[in-house]
PDB file of C-alpha atoms and ligand atoms in Angstrom:
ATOM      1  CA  UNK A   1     -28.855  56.392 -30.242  1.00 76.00           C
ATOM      2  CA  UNK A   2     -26.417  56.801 -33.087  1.00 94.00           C
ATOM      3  CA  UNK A   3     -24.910  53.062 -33.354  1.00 98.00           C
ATOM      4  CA  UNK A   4     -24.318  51.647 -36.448  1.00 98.00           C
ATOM      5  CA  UNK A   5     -25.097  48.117 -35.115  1.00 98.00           C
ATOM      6  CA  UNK A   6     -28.105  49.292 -33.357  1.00 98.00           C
ATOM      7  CA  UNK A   7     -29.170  50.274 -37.075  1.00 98.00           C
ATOM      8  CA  UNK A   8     -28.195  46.973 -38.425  1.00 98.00           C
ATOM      9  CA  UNK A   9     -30.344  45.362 -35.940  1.00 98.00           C
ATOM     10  CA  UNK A  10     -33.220  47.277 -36.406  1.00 97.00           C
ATOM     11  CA  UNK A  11     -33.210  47.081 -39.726  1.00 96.00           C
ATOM     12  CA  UNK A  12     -32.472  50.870 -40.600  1.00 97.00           C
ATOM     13  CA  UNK A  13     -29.722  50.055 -42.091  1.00 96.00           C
ATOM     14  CA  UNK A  14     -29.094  46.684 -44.483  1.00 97.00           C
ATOM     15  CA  UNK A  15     -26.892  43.967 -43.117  1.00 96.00           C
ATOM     16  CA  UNK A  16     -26.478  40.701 -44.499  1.00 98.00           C
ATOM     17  CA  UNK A  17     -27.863  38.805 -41.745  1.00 98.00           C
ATOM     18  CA  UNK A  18     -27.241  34.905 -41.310  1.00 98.00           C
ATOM     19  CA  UNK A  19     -29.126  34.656 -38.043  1.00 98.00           C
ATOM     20  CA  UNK A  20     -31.646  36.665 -35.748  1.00 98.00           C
ATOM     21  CA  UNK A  21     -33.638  35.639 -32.663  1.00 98.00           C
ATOM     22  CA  UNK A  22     -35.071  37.610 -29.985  1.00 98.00           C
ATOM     23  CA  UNK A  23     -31.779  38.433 -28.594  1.00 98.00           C
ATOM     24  CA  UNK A  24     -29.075  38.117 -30.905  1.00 98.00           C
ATOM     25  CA  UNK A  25     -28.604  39.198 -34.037  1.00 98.00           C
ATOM     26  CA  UNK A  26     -25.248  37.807 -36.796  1.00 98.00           C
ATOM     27  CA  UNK A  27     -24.495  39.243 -40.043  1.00 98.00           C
ATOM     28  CA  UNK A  28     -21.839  39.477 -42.533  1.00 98.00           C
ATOM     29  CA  UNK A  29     -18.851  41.550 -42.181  1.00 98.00           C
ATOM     30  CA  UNK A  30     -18.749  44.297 -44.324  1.00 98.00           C
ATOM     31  CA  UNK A  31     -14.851  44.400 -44.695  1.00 98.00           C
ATOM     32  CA  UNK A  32     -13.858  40.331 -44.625  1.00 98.00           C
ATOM     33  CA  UNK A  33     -11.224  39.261 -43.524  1.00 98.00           C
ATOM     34  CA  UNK A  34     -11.602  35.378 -43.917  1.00 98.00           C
ATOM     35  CA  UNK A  35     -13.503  33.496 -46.268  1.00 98.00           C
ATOM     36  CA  UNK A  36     -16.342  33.548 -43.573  1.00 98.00           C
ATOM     37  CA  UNK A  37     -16.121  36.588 -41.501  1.00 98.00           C
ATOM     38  CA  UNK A  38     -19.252  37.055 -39.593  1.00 98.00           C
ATOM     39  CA  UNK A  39     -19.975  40.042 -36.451  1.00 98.00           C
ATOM     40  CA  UNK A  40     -22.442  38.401 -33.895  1.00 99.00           C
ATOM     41  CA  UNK A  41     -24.074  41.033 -31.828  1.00 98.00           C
ATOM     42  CA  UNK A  42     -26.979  41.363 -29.168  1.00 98.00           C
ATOM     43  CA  UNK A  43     -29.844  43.290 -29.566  1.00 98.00           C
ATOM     44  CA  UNK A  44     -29.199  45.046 -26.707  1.00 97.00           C
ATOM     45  CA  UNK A  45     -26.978  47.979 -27.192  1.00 98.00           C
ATOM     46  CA  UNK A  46     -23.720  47.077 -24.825  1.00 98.00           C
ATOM     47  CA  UNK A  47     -20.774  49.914 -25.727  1.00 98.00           C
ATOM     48  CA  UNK A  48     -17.621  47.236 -24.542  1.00 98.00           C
ATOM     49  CA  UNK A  49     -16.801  44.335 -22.556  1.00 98.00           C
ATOM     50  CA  UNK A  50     -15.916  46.730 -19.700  1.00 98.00           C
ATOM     51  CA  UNK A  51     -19.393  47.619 -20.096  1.00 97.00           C
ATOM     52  CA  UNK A  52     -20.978  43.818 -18.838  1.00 97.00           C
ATOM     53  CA  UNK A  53     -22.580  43.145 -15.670  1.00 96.00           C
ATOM     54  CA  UNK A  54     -24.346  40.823 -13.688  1.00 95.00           C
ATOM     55  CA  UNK A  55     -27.617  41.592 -16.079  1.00 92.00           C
ATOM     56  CA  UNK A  56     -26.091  41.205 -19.576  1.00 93.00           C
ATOM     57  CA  UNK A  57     -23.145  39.118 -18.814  1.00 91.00           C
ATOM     58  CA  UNK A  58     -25.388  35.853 -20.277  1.00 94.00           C
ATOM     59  CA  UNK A  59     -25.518  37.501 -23.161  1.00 96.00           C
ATOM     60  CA  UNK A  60     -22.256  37.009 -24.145  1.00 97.00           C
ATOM     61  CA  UNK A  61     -22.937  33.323 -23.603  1.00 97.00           C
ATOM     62  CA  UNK A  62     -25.710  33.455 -26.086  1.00 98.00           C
ATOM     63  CA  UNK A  63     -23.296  34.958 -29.091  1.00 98.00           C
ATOM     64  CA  UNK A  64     -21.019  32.119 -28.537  1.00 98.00           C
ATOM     65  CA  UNK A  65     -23.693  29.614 -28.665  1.00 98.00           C
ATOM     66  CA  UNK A  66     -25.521  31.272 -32.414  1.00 98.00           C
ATOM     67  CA  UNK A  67     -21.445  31.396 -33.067  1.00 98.00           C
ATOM     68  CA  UNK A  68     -21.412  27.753 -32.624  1.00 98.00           C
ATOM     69  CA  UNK A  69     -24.597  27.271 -34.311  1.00 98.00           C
ATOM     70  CA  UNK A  70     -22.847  29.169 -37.346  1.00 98.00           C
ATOM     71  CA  UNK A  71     -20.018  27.532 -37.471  1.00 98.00           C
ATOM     72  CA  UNK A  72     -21.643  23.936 -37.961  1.00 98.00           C
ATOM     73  CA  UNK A  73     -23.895  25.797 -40.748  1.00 98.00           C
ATOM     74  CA  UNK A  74     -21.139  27.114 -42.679  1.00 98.00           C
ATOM     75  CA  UNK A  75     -19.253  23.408 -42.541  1.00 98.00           C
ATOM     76  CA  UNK A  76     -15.622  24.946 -40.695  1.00 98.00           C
ATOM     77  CA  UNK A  77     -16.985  23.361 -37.374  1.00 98.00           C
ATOM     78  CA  UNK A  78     -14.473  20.396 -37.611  1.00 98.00           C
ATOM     79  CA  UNK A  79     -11.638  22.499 -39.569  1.00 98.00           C
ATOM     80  CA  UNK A  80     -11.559  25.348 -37.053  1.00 98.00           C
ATOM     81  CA  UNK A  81     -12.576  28.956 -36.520  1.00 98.00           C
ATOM     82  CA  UNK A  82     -11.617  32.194 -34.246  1.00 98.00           C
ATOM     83  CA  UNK A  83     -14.006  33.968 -32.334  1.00 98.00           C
ATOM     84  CA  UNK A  84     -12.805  37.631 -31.581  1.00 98.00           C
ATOM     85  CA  UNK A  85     -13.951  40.174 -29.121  1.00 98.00           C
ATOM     86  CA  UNK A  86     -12.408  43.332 -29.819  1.00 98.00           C
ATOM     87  CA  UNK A  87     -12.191  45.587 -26.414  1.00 98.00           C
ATOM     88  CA  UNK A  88     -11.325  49.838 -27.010  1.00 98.00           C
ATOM     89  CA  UNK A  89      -8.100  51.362 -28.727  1.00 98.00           C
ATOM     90  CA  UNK A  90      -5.978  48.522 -27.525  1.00 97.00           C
ATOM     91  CA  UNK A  91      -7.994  45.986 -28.528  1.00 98.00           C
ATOM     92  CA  UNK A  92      -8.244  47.548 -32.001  1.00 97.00           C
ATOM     93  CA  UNK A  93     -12.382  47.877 -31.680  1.00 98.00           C
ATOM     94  CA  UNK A  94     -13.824  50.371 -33.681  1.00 98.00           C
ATOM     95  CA  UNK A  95     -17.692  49.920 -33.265  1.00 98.00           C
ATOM     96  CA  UNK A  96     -19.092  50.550 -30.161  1.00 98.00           C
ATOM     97  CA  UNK A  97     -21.583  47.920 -29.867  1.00 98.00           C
ATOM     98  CA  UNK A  98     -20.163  44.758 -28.325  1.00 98.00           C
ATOM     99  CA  UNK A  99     -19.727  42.133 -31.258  1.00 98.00           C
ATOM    100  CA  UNK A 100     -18.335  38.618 -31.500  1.00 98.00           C
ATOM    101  CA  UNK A 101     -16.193  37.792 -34.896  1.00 98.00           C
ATOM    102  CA  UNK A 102     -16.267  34.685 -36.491  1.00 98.00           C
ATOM    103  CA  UNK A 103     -13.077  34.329 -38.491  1.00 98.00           C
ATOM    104  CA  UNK A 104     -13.133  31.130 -40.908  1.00 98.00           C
ATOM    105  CA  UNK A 105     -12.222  29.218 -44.068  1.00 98.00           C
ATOM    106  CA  UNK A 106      -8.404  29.807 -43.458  1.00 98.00           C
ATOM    107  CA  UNK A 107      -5.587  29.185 -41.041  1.00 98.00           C
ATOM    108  CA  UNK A 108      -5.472  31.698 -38.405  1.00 97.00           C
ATOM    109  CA  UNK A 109      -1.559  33.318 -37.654  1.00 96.00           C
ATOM    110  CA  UNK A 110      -0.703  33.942 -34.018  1.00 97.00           C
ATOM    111  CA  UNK A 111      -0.258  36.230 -31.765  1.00 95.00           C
ATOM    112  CA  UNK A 112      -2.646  38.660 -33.789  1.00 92.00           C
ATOM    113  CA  UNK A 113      -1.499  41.375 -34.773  1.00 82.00           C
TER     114      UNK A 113
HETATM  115  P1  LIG B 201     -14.162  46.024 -34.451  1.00 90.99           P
HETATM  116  O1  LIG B 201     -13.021  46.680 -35.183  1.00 90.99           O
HETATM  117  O2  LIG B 201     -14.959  47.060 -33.677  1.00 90.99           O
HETATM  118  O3  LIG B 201     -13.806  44.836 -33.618  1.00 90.99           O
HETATM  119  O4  LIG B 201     -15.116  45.422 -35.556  1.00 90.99           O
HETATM  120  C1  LIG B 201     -16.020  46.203 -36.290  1.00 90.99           C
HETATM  121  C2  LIG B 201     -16.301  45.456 -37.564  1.00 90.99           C
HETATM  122  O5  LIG B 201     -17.458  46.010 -38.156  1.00 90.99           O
HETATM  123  C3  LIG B 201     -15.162  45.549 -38.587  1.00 90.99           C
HETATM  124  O6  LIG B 201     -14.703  44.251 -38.905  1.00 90.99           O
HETATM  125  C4  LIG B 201     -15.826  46.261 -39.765  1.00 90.99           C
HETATM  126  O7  LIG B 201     -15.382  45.767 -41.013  1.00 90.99           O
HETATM  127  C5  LIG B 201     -17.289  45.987 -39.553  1.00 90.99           C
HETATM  128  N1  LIG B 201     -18.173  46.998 -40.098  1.00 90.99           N
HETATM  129  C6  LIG B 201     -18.006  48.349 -40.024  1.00 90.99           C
HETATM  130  N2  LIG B 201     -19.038  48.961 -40.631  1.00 90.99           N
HETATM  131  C7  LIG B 201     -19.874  47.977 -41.082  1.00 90.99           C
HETATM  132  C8  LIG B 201     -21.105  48.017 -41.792  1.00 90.99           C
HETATM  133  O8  LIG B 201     -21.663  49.061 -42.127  1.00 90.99           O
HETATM  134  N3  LIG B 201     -21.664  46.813 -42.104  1.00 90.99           N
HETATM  135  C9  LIG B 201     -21.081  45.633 -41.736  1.00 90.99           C
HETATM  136  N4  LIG B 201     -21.711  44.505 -42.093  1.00 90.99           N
HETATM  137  N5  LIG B 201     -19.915  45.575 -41.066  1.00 90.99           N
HETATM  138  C10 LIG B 201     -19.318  46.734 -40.748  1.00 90.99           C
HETATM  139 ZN1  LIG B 202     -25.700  49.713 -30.463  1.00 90.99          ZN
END
């Protein structure tokens, strides 16, 4: 499968990864756009939200808890953080690998853009 993620994951392509476990995998975003700006993905290749089900919807649990996890790691657990999940054109995604962002080390505007 042609995922850029996928690669990441597997280690085909280099990421700078701040976490992996059996099931989850976090790295650093290649584009920032915080001070912290970290993409939290599973393993398991999952094209959009639309996409969940019964059988991977606790796997979206799991990228909130290593977000979590993060976020007390980096020291921006008490300050604050956003955690993004971008969903097709709308939703501005551009991967196609469901991903959680971790946005932190400013003041987040809203509504987003
Ligand atoms: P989306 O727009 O789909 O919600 O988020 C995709 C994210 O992946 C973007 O923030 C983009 O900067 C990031 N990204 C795209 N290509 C790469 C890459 O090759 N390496 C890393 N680390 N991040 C990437
Ligand atoms: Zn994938």
């Amino acid at each position: 499968m042609d995922c850029l993620f996928c690669k990441i994951a597997g280690g085909d392509i280099p990421g700078d990864i701040v976490h992996q476990d059996d099931e989850v995998v976090a790295f650093r975003d290649i584009a920032p756009q915080a001070p912290h700006h970290i993409v939290i993905i599973p393993r398991r290749h999952i094209a959009t939200v639309n996409d969940l089900d019964e059988a991977s919807h606790a796997l979206v649990g799991r990228l909130f808890l290593v977000a979590r996890n993060i976020a007390a790691e980096l020291g921006v657990a008490e300050d604050g953080y956003r955690l993004v999940m971008n969903c097709n054109s709308h939703g501005g995604q551009t991967v196609f690998h469901i991903h959680l962002h971790l946005l932190a080390g400013r003041a987040m505007g809203w509504p987003p853009g």
